[in-house]
DNA sequence: AAAGATGATTCAAT
DNA sequence: ATTGAATCATCTTT
C-alpha cells in the first residue's frame, strides 16, 4: 500500500522536477493539440503523449522552450488571457458549487476513537499502559497478570511505532505531492487562468485522497490491535486456575449450600473478595460447578463429603450454640439477642452439615420445627454421609438427590418453612473458615 | 501425547 | 439479567 504510494510519488516528482521541460514538450505537439482534448479517444491521447515524450530530444526541448517564450511574449497574449478568464468565470462556477461539502466521515471517527482508546494514537507512554491495564481489568484477572502484560505492551508499542511512522510517511508524501501540484498549477497559471479557489479545491481533493489512504492504515492497525488483544488478553487463552485457597472457599460455600447453591449478589461479592477473583468469575464458577455436579454427582461425592465434614466442624459450634440458645429461651423470645445471631432459619444447610457429622442420630431431636421439611436435602446429606462413613464409597450414591426431576430450579425444595428465608436477614455469614 | 480438569464464552430460554 | 447447557481453549495429570 505504502509502497505504491511512494512509487507514485517518485514518478510524479520525477515529472515535476522535469516540469519545465515536460511542459515545453507538451506545448511541442501540433500547436493546437492542447490539454482540452479529453472528449473522445483518451487512450489514444495518452498513447500519443507517451510517444511524444519518448521522442523528445534536447533539441526539440530547446525549440519548445523558445516557442513557449514566444507565445508568452506575444502581444495578443494579455487579451486572450482575459478572454479565457471570462469564459472560465462563466463556466467554472457551476463546477465549484457542487463539491463544497466536507462531512466528517463517521467511520473514520470511529477508527480514530478506537485507536485513541487503545492507546495507539494517543500520547506516547501513558496512553498505552493505561489502555492495557484497563483492558486487563475488563478481561477479568485483576491481580495476577503483569508478565503477560509486558509482552502485550511490547507488541502494542510495536504496532504503534509502525502506525506512527507510516502515518508520518503519508503526511510527508501528501505534503510533497501537494506542493508539487501547487507548483505545477502556479506554473500553468501563467498560461491559463487558475483561480486560488481552484488550487484550494485541488489541495482538498488531494488531502481527501490521502486521508482515505490513511483510513486504510488505521483500519489495518485496528485489526492488528484487535488480533493482538484477542491473542493476549482473551482470558480464555491465558487461563489460570484459581488458587487452592480460592477453590477451597468456593467449594465450601457450594457444598454447605448444596440445597440451594445460588449465592446472592452480596454473597458473590464476598466470595469474590475472599478469593481475590471477580464477581463474574464467582458466577462462572458456580455455573460450572452446578452443571458439572448435577451431571455426575457420583464423581463429586468424595469432594462433597470432604467439604461437608469440613464445614461441619465449624458449623457444629454454631448449631450447637443455636440449639443452646433456642433451648434456653424457647418460650417466646426468638433470637434477637446481641449474641451470635445465628439466625437459625438459614440453618437448613447447617443442619445438613450436622447430619454429616452425627449421622442420622439427630433425627429425633429437632431443634425448632423447621428442619423437618427438608426431606430431600436430608436424604441427600444422608446418602452422602453414609458414603463418607463407609470410608470408601461404593457406588451407592443416590441419584434422586436432586429432587428426582433434576433439581434446584425446577422444584426448589418443596419445603414450606425454612429455606425460603434466605432473603433479607441472611447476611450470609460465611464465616466458614 | 492422551485424557481429564477447569475457567470462560456463547446461545437460548426464562 | 440470570441460568443451564454446550462448547472452547487451556492447564494439569497420567
CSV table of C-alpha atoms (C1' of nucleotides) in Angstrom, one decimal:
chain,number,residue,atom,x,y,z
A,1,UNK,CA,0.0,0.0,0.0
A,2,UNK,CA,2.6,2.5,1.1
A,3,UNK,CA,4.9,1.2,-1.5
A,4,UNK,CA,2.6,2.0,-4.3
A,5,UNK,CA,2.1,5.4,-2.9
A,6,UNK,CA,5.8,6.0,-2.7
A,7,UNK,CA,6.4,4.8,-6.2
A,8,UNK,CA,3.7,7.1,-7.5
A,9,UNK,CA,5.2,9.9,-5.6
A,10,UNK,CA,8.6,9.1,-7.1
A,11,UNK,CA,7.2,9.1,-10.5
A,12,UNK,CA,5.3,12.3,-10.0
A,13,UNK,CA,8.2,14.1,-8.5
A,14,UNK,CA,10.2,13.0,-11.4
A,15,UNK,CA,7.8,14.6,-13.8
A,16,UNK,CA,7.6,17.7,-11.8
A,17,UNK,CA,11.3,18.1,-11.5
A,18,UNK,CA,11.4,18.0,-15.2
A,19,UNK,CA,8.4,20.1,-15.1
A,20,UNK,CA,9.5,22.8,-17.3
A,21,UNK,CA,10.8,20.5,-19.9
A,22,UNK,CA,7.8,18.4,-20.0
A,23,UNK,CA,5.6,21.4,-20.3
A,24,UNK,CA,7.7,22.5,-23.1
A,25,UNK,CA,7.2,19.1,-24.5
A,26,UNK,CA,3.5,19.3,-24.1
A,27,UNK,CA,3.5,22.5,-25.9
A,28,UNK,CA,5.5,20.9,-28.6
A,29,UNK,CA,3.0,18.8,-30.4
A,30,UNK,CA,0.7,20.2,-33.0
A,31,UNK,CA,0.2,23.8,-31.9
A,32,UNK,CA,-3.5,23.2,-31.4
A,33,UNK,CA,-3.3,19.9,-29.5
A,34,UNK,CA,-3.6,21.3,-26.1
A,35,UNK,CA,-4.9,19.8,-22.9
A,36,UNK,CA,-8.5,20.2,-23.7
A,37,UNK,CA,-8.8,17.2,-26.0
A,38,UNK,CA,-10.3,14.9,-23.3
A,39,UNK,CA,-13.6,14.4,-25.1
A,40,UNK,CA,-13.1,11.3,-27.3
A,41,UNK,CA,-10.2,9.0,-27.5
A,42,UNK,CA,-8.4,9.4,-24.3
A,43,UNK,CA,-6.4,6.3,-24.6
A,44,UNK,CA,-5.2,7.3,-27.9
A,45,UNK,CA,-4.3,10.7,-26.5
A,46,UNK,CA,-2.3,9.1,-23.8
A,47,UNK,CA,-0.5,6.9,-26.3
A,48,UNK,CA,0.2,9.9,-28.4
A,49,UNK,CA,1.6,11.8,-25.5
A,50,UNK,CA,3.7,9.0,-24.4
A,51,UNK,CA,5.1,8.7,-27.8
A,52,UNK,CA,5.8,12.3,-27.9
A,53,UNK,CA,7.5,12.2,-24.6
A,54,UNK,CA,9.7,9.3,-25.7
A,55,UNK,CA,10.7,11.1,-28.8
A,56,UNK,CA,11.7,14.3,-27.0
A,57,UNK,CA,15.2,15.4,-27.7
A,58,UNK,CA,17.2,18.2,-26.3
A,59,UNK,CA,16.9,20.0,-29.5
A,60,UNK,CA,13.2,19.8,-29.6
A,61,UNK,CA,13.1,20.9,-26.0
A,62,UNK,CA,15.0,24.0,-26.7
A,63,UNK,CA,12.7,24.7,-29.6
A,64,UNK,CA,9.7,24.2,-27.5
A,65,UNK,CA,11.1,26.5,-24.8
A,66,UNK,CA,11.7,29.1,-27.4
A,67,UNK,CA,8.2,28.7,-28.8
A,68,UNK,CA,6.7,29.0,-25.3
A,69,UNK,CA,8.6,32.1,-24.6
A,70,UNK,CA,7.5,33.5,-27.8
A,71,UNK,CA,3.9,32.8,-27.0
A,72,UNK,CA,4.2,34.3,-23.6
A,73,UNK,CA,5.5,37.4,-25.1
A,74,UNK,CA,3.0,37.6,-27.8
A,75,UNK,CA,1.3,40.9,-27.9
A,76,UNK,CA,-2.1,39.4,-28.1
A,77,UNK,CA,-1.5,37.3,-25.1
A,78,UNK,CA,-2.9,39.5,-22.3
A,79,UNK,CA,-6.1,40.0,-24.3
A,80,UNK,CA,-6.5,36.3,-25.0
A,81,UNK,CA,-5.8,35.6,-21.3
A,82,UNK,CA,-8.5,37.8,-20.2
A,83,UNK,CA,-10.9,36.2,-22.6
A,84,UNK,CA,-10.1,32.9,-21.2
A,85,UNK,CA,-10.7,34.3,-17.7
A,86,UNK,CA,-14.1,35.5,-18.7
A,87,UNK,CA,-15.1,32.2,-20.2
A,88,UNK,CA,-13.9,30.4,-17.2
A,89,UNK,CA,-15.8,32.7,-15.0
A,90,UNK,CA,-19.0,31.8,-16.7
A,91,UNK,CA,-18.5,28.0,-16.9
A,92,UNK,CA,-16.5,27.3,-13.8
A,93,UNK,CA,-18.9,28.5,-11.2
A,94,UNK,CA,-21.2,25.6,-11.6
A,95,UNK,CA,-18.4,23.1,-11.0
A,96,UNK,CA,-17.3,24.8,-7.9
A,97,UNK,CA,-20.5,24.9,-6.2
A,98,UNK,CA,-21.1,21.2,-6.5
A,99,UNK,CA,-18.1,19.9,-4.4
A,100,UNK,CA,-18.2,22.0,-1.3
A,101,UNK,CA,-19.0,19.7,1.5
A,102,UNK,CA,-16.7,18.0,3.9
A,103,UNK,CA,-18.7,15.8,6.2
A,104,UNK,CA,-16.6,14.1,8.9
A,105,UNK,CA,-16.6,10.5,8.0
A,106,UNK,CA,-18.3,8.6,10.8
A,107,UNK,CA,-16.2,5.5,10.0
A,108,UNK,CA,-13.0,7.5,10.3
A,109,UNK,CA,-14.1,8.9,13.5
A,110,UNK,CA,-14.9,5.5,14.9
A,111,UNK,CA,-11.5,4.3,13.9
A,112,UNK,CA,-9.8,7.3,15.4
A,113,UNK,CA,-11.7,6.9,18.6
A,114,UNK,CA,-10.8,3.3,18.9
A,115,UNK,CA,-7.1,3.9,18.2
A,116,UNK,CA,-7.2,6.6,20.8
A,117,UNK,CA,-8.8,4.3,23.3
A,118,UNK,CA,-6.4,1.6,22.5
A,119,UNK,CA,-3.5,3.9,23.1
A,120,UNK,CA,-2.2,3.6,19.7
A,121,UNK,CA,-2.7,7.1,18.5
A,122,UNK,CA,-2.6,8.8,21.9
A,123,UNK,CA,0.3,10.2,23.8
A,124,UNK,CA,3.4,8.1,24.0
A,125,UNK,CA,3.6,6.2,27.2
A,126,UNK,CA,0.7,6.9,29.5
A,127,UNK,CA,-1.9,6.1,26.9
A,128,UNK,CA,-0.6,2.7,26.1
A,129,UNK,CA,-0.2,1.4,29.6
A,130,UNK,CA,-3.4,2.9,30.7
A,131,UNK,CA,-5.3,1.2,27.9
A,132,UNK,CA,-3.5,-2.0,28.6
A,133,UNK,CA,-4.4,-2.0,32.3
A,134,UNK,CA,-7.9,-1.0,31.5
A,135,UNK,CA,-8.3,-3.8,29.1
A,136,UNK,CA,-6.8,-6.2,31.6
A,137,UNK,CA,-9.2,-5.1,34.3
A,138,UNK,CA,-12.0,-5.6,31.8
A,139,UNK,CA,-10.8,-9.0,30.9
A,140,UNK,CA,-11.1,-10.2,34.5
A,141,UNK,CA,-7.9,-11.5,36.0
A,142,UNK,CA,-7.3,-8.5,38.1
A,143,UNK,CA,-4.3,-9.1,40.2
A,144,UNK,CA,-2.0,-11.8,38.8
A,145,UNK,CA,-1.1,-10.7,35.4
A,146,UNK,CA,1.9,-8.5,34.9
A,147,UNK,CA,4.3,-10.6,33.0
A,148,UNK,CA,2.0,-11.3,30.2
A,149,UNK,CA,1.3,-7.6,30.0
A,150,UNK,CA,4.8,-6.6,29.2
A,151,UNK,CA,4.6,-8.9,26.3
A,152,UNK,CA,1.3,-7.4,25.2
A,153,UNK,CA,2.6,-3.9,25.7
A,154,UNK,CA,5.7,-4.6,23.7
A,155,UNK,CA,3.6,-5.7,20.8
A,156,UNK,CA,1.3,-2.8,21.2
A,157,UNK,CA,4.2,-0.4,21.2
A,158,UNK,CA,5.5,-2.1,18.0
A,159,UNK,CA,2.2,-1.6,16.4
A,160,UNK,CA,2.1,2.0,17.5
A,161,UNK,CA,5.5,2.7,16.1
A,162,UNK,CA,4.7,1.2,12.8
A,163,UNK,CA,1.5,3.1,12.7
A,164,UNK,CA,3.2,6.4,13.5
A,165,UNK,CA,6.0,6.0,11.1
A,166,UNK,CA,3.6,5.1,8.3
A,167,UNK,CA,1.4,8.0,9.2
A,168,UNK,CA,4.3,10.3,9.1
A,169,UNK,CA,5.3,9.0,5.7
A,170,UNK,CA,1.8,9.5,4.5
A,171,UNK,CA,1.8,13.0,5.8
A,172,UNK,CA,5.1,13.8,4.2
A,173,UNK,CA,4.1,12.3,0.9
A,174,UNK,CA,0.9,14.2,1.0
A,175,UNK,CA,2.7,17.5,1.6
A,176,UNK,CA,5.2,16.9,-1.1
A,177,UNK,CA,2.6,15.9,-3.5
A,178,UNK,CA,0.6,19.0,-2.7
A,179,UNK,CA,3.5,21.3,-3.1
A,180,UNK,CA,4.3,19.7,-6.4
A,181,UNK,CA,0.8,20.1,-7.6
A,182,UNK,CA,0.7,23.6,-6.5
A,183,UNK,CA,3.9,24.4,-8.3
A,184,UNK,CA,2.5,22.9,-11.3
A,185,UNK,CA,-0.7,24.8,-11.1
A,186,UNK,CA,1.2,28.0,-10.5
A,187,UNK,CA,3.3,27.4,-13.4
A,188,UNK,CA,0.3,26.8,-15.5
A,189,UNK,CA,-1.5,29.8,-14.2
A,190,UNK,CA,0.7,31.9,-16.4
A,191,UNK,CA,-0.7,30.5,-19.5
A,192,UNK,CA,-4.3,29.7,-18.4
A,193,UNK,CA,-6.4,31.3,-15.7
A,194,UNK,CA,-6.4,29.3,-12.4
A,195,UNK,CA,-8.1,30.9,-9.5
A,196,UNK,CA,-6.8,30.4,-6.0
A,197,UNK,CA,-10.1,28.7,-5.2
A,198,UNK,CA,-9.3,26.1,-7.7
A,199,UNK,CA,-6.0,25.4,-6.2
A,200,UNK,CA,-7.6,25.2,-2.9
A,201,UNK,CA,-10.0,22.7,-4.2
A,202,UNK,CA,-7.3,20.7,-5.8
A,203,UNK,CA,-5.5,20.6,-2.5
A,204,UNK,CA,-8.7,19.5,-0.8
A,205,UNK,CA,-9.1,16.6,-3.3
A,206,UNK,CA,-5.5,15.5,-2.7
A,207,UNK,CA,-6.0,15.6,1.0
A,208,UNK,CA,-9.1,13.6,0.8
A,209,UNK,CA,-7.4,11.0,-1.3
A,210,UNK,CA,-4.6,10.8,1.2
A,211,UNK,CA,-6.9,10.7,4.2
A,212,UNK,CA,-8.7,7.8,2.6
A,213,UNK,CA,-5.4,6.0,2.3
A,214,UNK,CA,-4.8,6.9,5.9
A,215,UNK,CA,-8.1,5.4,6.8
A,216,UNK,CA,-6.9,2.1,5.4
A,217,UNK,CA,-3.9,2.3,7.5
A,218,UNK,CA,-6.0,3.0,10.5
A,219,UNK,CA,-8.3,0.2,9.6
A,220,UNK,CA,-5.5,-2.3,9.4
A,221,UNK,CA,-3.9,-1.0,12.6
A,222,UNK,CA,-7.2,-1.5,14.3
A,223,UNK,CA,-7.4,-5.0,13.1
A,224,UNK,CA,-3.9,-5.7,14.3
A,225,UNK,CA,-4.8,-4.4,17.7
A,226,UNK,CA,-7.8,-6.5,17.8
A,227,UNK,CA,-6.0,-9.6,16.9
A,228,UNK,CA,-3.3,-8.7,19.5
A,229,UNK,CA,-5.9,-8.3,22.1
A,230,UNK,CA,-7.7,-11.5,21.4
A,231,UNK,CA,-4.3,-13.2,21.4
A,232,UNK,CA,-3.1,-11.9,24.7
A,233,UNK,CA,-6.0,-10.6,26.7
A,234,UNK,CA,-8.6,-13.0,25.9
A,235,UNK,CA,-8.8,-14.7,29.3
A,236,UNK,CA,-9.8,-17.9,27.7
A,237,UNK,CA,-6.4,-18.2,26.1
A,238,UNK,CA,-4.5,-17.4,29.3
A,239,UNK,CA,-6.5,-19.5,31.7
A,240,UNK,CA,-5.1,-19.7,35.1
A,241,UNK,CA,-6.6,-22.0,37.7
A,242,UNK,CA,-7.7,-20.3,40.8
A,243,UNK,CA,-5.6,-20.7,43.8
A,244,UNK,CA,-6.1,-23.7,46.0
A,245,UNK,CA,-7.4,-21.4,48.7
A,246,UNK,CA,-10.0,-19.9,46.4
A,247,UNK,CA,-11.4,-23.2,45.2
A,248,UNK,CA,-11.4,-24.2,48.8
A,249,UNK,CA,-13.6,-21.3,49.8
A,250,UNK,CA,-15.8,-21.7,46.8
A,251,UNK,CA,-16.3,-25.4,47.4
A,252,UNK,CA,-17.1,-24.8,51.0
A,253,UNK,CA,-19.8,-22.5,50.1
A,254,UNK,CA,-21.1,-24.7,47.4
A,255,UNK,CA,-21.3,-27.8,49.5
A,256,UNK,CA,-22.6,-26.0,52.5
A,257,UNK,CA,-25.4,-24.5,50.4
A,258,UNK,CA,-25.9,-27.6,48.4
A,259,UNK,CA,-29.6,-27.4,48.7
A,260,UNK,CA,-29.6,-24.1,47.0
A,261,UNK,CA,-26.2,-23.2,45.6
A,262,UNK,CA,-27.2,-19.9,44.2
A,263,UNK,CA,-25.3,-17.2,46.1
A,264,UNK,CA,-26.9,-13.9,46.2
A,265,UNK,CA,-25.1,-10.9,44.7
A,266,UNK,CA,-23.8,-9.9,48.1
A,267,UNK,CA,-22.6,-13.4,48.7
A,268,UNK,CA,-20.9,-13.4,45.4
A,269,UNK,CA,-19.2,-10.2,46.2
A,270,UNK,CA,-18.0,-11.5,49.5
A,271,UNK,CA,-16.8,-14.7,47.9
A,272,UNK,CA,-15.0,-12.8,45.2
A,273,UNK,CA,-13.3,-10.7,47.8
A,274,UNK,CA,-12.2,-13.7,49.8
A,275,UNK,CA,-10.9,-15.5,46.7
A,276,UNK,CA,-9.4,-12.4,45.1
A,277,UNK,CA,-11.3,-13.0,42.0
A,278,UNK,CA,-14.1,-11.1,40.3
A,279,UNK,CA,-17.8,-11.5,40.9
A,280,UNK,CA,-18.3,-12.7,37.4
A,281,UNK,CA,-15.7,-15.3,38.0
A,282,UNK,CA,-17.6,-16.4,41.0
A,283,UNK,CA,-20.7,-16.7,38.9
A,284,UNK,CA,-18.8,-18.6,36.3
A,285,UNK,CA,-17.5,-20.9,38.9
A,286,UNK,CA,-20.9,-21.6,40.4
A,287,UNK,CA,-22.4,-22.0,37.0
A,288,UNK,CA,-19.8,-24.6,36.0
A,289,UNK,CA,-20.0,-26.2,39.4
A,290,UNK,CA,-23.7,-26.7,39.4
A,291,UNK,CA,-23.9,-28.1,36.0
A,292,UNK,CA,-21.0,-30.4,36.5
A,293,UNK,CA,-22.1,-31.5,39.8
A,294,UNK,CA,-25.5,-32.3,38.6
A,295,UNK,CA,-24.2,-34.0,35.6
A,296,UNK,CA,-22.2,-36.5,37.6
A,297,UNK,CA,-23.0,-36.5,41.2
A,298,UNK,CA,-21.1,-39.7,41.8
A,299,UNK,CA,-17.9,-38.1,40.8
A,300,UNK,CA,-18.3,-35.4,43.3
A,301,UNK,CA,-19.3,-37.4,46.3
A,302,UNK,CA,-15.9,-37.6,47.7
A,303,UNK,CA,-15.5,-33.9,47.4
A,304,UNK,CA,-18.9,-33.3,48.8
A,305,UNK,CA,-18.2,-35.4,51.9
A,306,UNK,CA,-14.9,-33.8,52.4
A,307,UNK,CA,-16.3,-30.3,52.4
A,308,UNK,CA,-19.4,-31.3,54.3
A,309,UNK,CA,-17.2,-32.7,57.0
A,310,UNK,CA,-15.0,-29.6,56.9
A,311,UNK,CA,-17.8,-27.2,57.3
A,312,UNK,CA,-19.5,-29.4,59.8
A,313,UNK,CA,-16.6,-28.8,62.2
A,314,UNK,CA,-17.2,-25.1,62.1
A,315,UNK,CA,-20.9,-25.4,61.8
A,316,UNK,CA,-21.3,-27.7,64.7
A,317,UNK,CA,-20.4,-25.0,67.1
A,318,UNK,CA,-22.7,-22.6,65.5
A,319,UNK,CA,-25.6,-25.0,65.5
A,320,UNK,CA,-24.8,-26.2,69.0
A,321,UNK,CA,-24.8,-22.6,70.1
A,322,UNK,CA,-28.0,-22.1,68.3
A,323,UNK,CA,-29.6,-25.1,69.9
A,324,UNK,CA,-28.5,-23.9,73.2
A,325,UNK,CA,-29.8,-20.6,72.5
A,326,UNK,CA,-33.2,-21.7,71.3
A,327,UNK,CA,-33.5,-24.2,74.2
A,328,UNK,CA,-32.5,-21.6,76.7
A,329,UNK,CA,-35.2,-19.2,75.7
A,330,UNK,CA,-37.5,-21.4,74.0
A,331,UNK,CA,-40.8,-19.8,75.1
A,332,UNK,CA,-41.1,-16.6,73.3
A,333,UNK,CA,-38.0,-14.7,72.5
A,334,UNK,CA,-36.7,-15.9,69.2
A,335,UNK,CA,-33.1,-14.9,68.9
A,336,UNK,CA,-32.8,-11.2,68.5
A,337,UNK,CA,-30.2,-11.1,71.2
A,338,UNK,CA,-27.0,-9.3,70.7
A,339,UNK,CA,-25.1,-12.5,70.9
A,340,UNK,CA,-24.3,-14.6,67.9
A,341,UNK,CA,-27.2,-14.0,65.5
A,342,UNK,CA,-27.0,-17.5,64.1
A,343,UNK,CA,-30.4,-16.9,62.6
A,344,UNK,CA,-31.4,-20.5,62.8
A,345,UNK,CA,-33.5,-20.0,59.8
A,346,UNK,CA,-30.8,-20.5,57.3
A,347,UNK,CA,-29.6,-23.5,59.1
A,348,UNK,CA,-31.2,-25.7,56.6
A,349,UNK,CA,-27.8,-26.2,55.3
A,350,UNK,CA,-26.2,-26.2,58.6
A,351,UNK,CA,-28.4,-28.9,59.7
A,352,UNK,CA,-27.2,-30.9,56.8
A,353,UNK,CA,-23.8,-30.5,58.0
A,354,UNK,CA,-24.8,-31.7,61.3
A,355,UNK,CA,-26.2,-34.7,59.7
A,356,UNK,CA,-23.0,-35.4,58.1
A,357,UNK,CA,-21.3,-35.3,61.4
A,358,UNK,CA,-23.6,-37.2,63.6
A,359,UNK,CA,-25.2,-39.4,61.1
A,360,UNK,CA,-28.9,-39.8,61.5
A,361,UNK,CA,-28.8,-39.7,65.2
A,362,UNK,CA,-30.1,-36.2,65.2
A,363,UNK,CA,-33.2,-37.1,63.5
A,364,UNK,CA,-35.4,-37.0,66.5
A,365,UNK,CA,-34.1,-34.1,68.4
A,366,UNK,CA,-35.1,-31.5,66.0
A,367,UNK,CA,-34.3,-28.0,67.1
A,368,UNK,CA,-37.2,-26.0,66.1
A,369,UNK,CA,-39.8,-27.1,63.8
A,370,UNK,CA,-38.2,-26.0,60.7
A,371,UNK,CA,-35.8,-28.7,59.7
A,372,UNK,CA,-38.2,-31.5,59.1
A,373,UNK,CA,-39.4,-30.1,55.8
A,374,UNK,CA,-36.0,-30.5,54.2
A,375,UNK,CA,-36.7,-34.1,53.3
A,376,UNK,CA,-34.9,-34.1,50.0
A,377,UNK,CA,-31.9,-32.3,51.3
A,378,UNK,CA,-31.7,-34.6,54.3
A,379,UNK,CA,-31.8,-37.6,52.1
A,380,UNK,CA,-29.1,-36.2,50.1
A,381,UNK,CA,-27.0,-35.5,53.0
A,382,UNK,CA,-27.5,-38.8,54.5
A,383,UNK,CA,-26.7,-40.6,51.4
A,384,UNK,CA,-23.5,-38.7,51.2
A,385,UNK,CA,-22.8,-39.2,54.8
A,386,UNK,CA,-23.1,-42.9,54.5
A,387,UNK,CA,-20.6,-43.0,51.8
A,388,UNK,CA,-18.3,-40.9,53.9
A,389,UNK,CA,-18.7,-43.1,56.9
A,390,UNK,CA,-18.0,-46.1,54.9
A,391,UNK,CA,-14.6,-44.8,54.3
A,392,UNK,CA,-14.7,-45.7,50.6
A,393,UNK,CA,-17.9,-45.2,49.0
A,394,UNK,CA,-19.3,-47.9,46.9
A,395,UNK,CA,-21.3,-46.6,44.1
A,396,UNK,CA,-24.2,-46.2,46.3
A,397,UNK,CA,-24.9,-42.6,45.5
A,398,UNK,CA,-28.5,-41.7,45.3
A,399,UNK,CA,-29.3,-40.2,42.1
A,400,UNK,CA,-32.5,-38.8,43.5
A,401,UNK,CA,-30.6,-36.3,45.4
A,402,UNK,CA,-31.6,-33.6,43.2
A,403,UNK,CA,-35.3,-33.9,43.6
A,404,UNK,CA,-35.7,-36.6,41.0
A,405,UNK,CA,-36.6,-34.3,38.2
A,406,UNK,CA,-33.3,-32.6,38.4
A,407,UNK,CA,-33.3,-30.1,40.9
A,408,UNK,CA,-32.6,-26.8,42.3
A,409,UNK,CA,-34.5,-24.7,39.9
A,410,UNK,CA,-37.3,-26.9,38.7
A,411,UNK,CA,-38.6,-27.8,42.2
A,412,UNK,CA,-36.9,-25.8,44.8
A,413,UNK,CA,-37.2,-27.8,47.9
A,414,UNK,CA,-40.9,-28.4,48.5
A,415,UNK,CA,-40.4,-27.3,52.0
A,416,UNK,CA,-42.5,-24.5,53.2
A,417,UNK,CA,-40.7,-23.0,56.1
A,418,UNK,CA,-37.1,-22.8,56.4
A,419,UNK,CA,-35.1,-22.4,53.3
A,420,UNK,CA,-37.1,-19.6,51.7
A,421,UNK,CA,-35.9,-17.1,54.2
A,422,UNK,CA,-32.6,-16.8,52.6
A,423,UNK,CA,-33.7,-13.4,51.7
A,424,UNK,CA,-33.2,-10.3,53.8
A,425,UNK,CA,-32.0,-11.4,57.1
A,426,UNK,CA,-29.4,-13.8,55.8
A,427,UNK,CA,-26.2,-11.8,55.8
A,428,UNK,CA,-24.6,-15.0,54.6
A,429,UNK,CA,-22.4,-15.1,57.4
A,430,UNK,CA,-19.8,-17.2,55.6
A,431,UNK,CA,-17.5,-17.3,58.5
A,432,UNK,CA,-16.9,-20.8,57.4
A,433,UNK,CA,-13.2,-20.8,57.7
B,1,DA,C1',0.7,-37.2,23.8
B,2,DA,C1',-3.9,-38.5,25.5
B,3,DA,C1',-7.2,-37.8,29.0
B,4,DG,C1',-9.2,-35.3,32.4
B,5,DA,C1',-10.0,-30.9,34.8
B,6,DT,C1',-11.2,-26.2,34.7
B,7,DG,C1',-12.2,-21.4,33.7
B,8,DA,C1',-14.5,-18.8,30.1
B,9,DT,C1',-17.7,-17.9,26.4
B,10,DT,C1',-21.9,-18.5,23.7
B,11,DC,C1',-26.7,-19.2,23.0
B,12,DA,C1',-31.3,-20.0,24.0
B,13,DA,C1',-34.8,-19.9,27.5
B,14,DT,C1',-37.0,-17.6,31.3
C,1,DA,C1',-30.4,-10.1,33.7
C,2,DT,C1',-29.6,-14.7,35.2
C,3,DT,C1',-29.2,-19.6,34.4
C,4,DG,C1',-28.4,-24.2,32.1
C,5,DA,C1',-26.3,-26.4,28.5
C,6,DA,C1',-22.9,-27.0,25.2
C,7,DT,C1',-18.5,-25.8,23.7
C,8,DC,C1',-13.9,-23.9,23.5
C,9,DA,C1',-9.1,-23.3,24.9
C,10,DT,C1',-6.0,-24.0,28.2
C,11,DC,C1',-3.9,-26.2,32.2
C,12,DT,C1',-2.8,-30.4,34.8
C,13,DT,C1',-2.4,-35.2,35.3
C,14,DT,C1',-1.4,-39.6,33.7
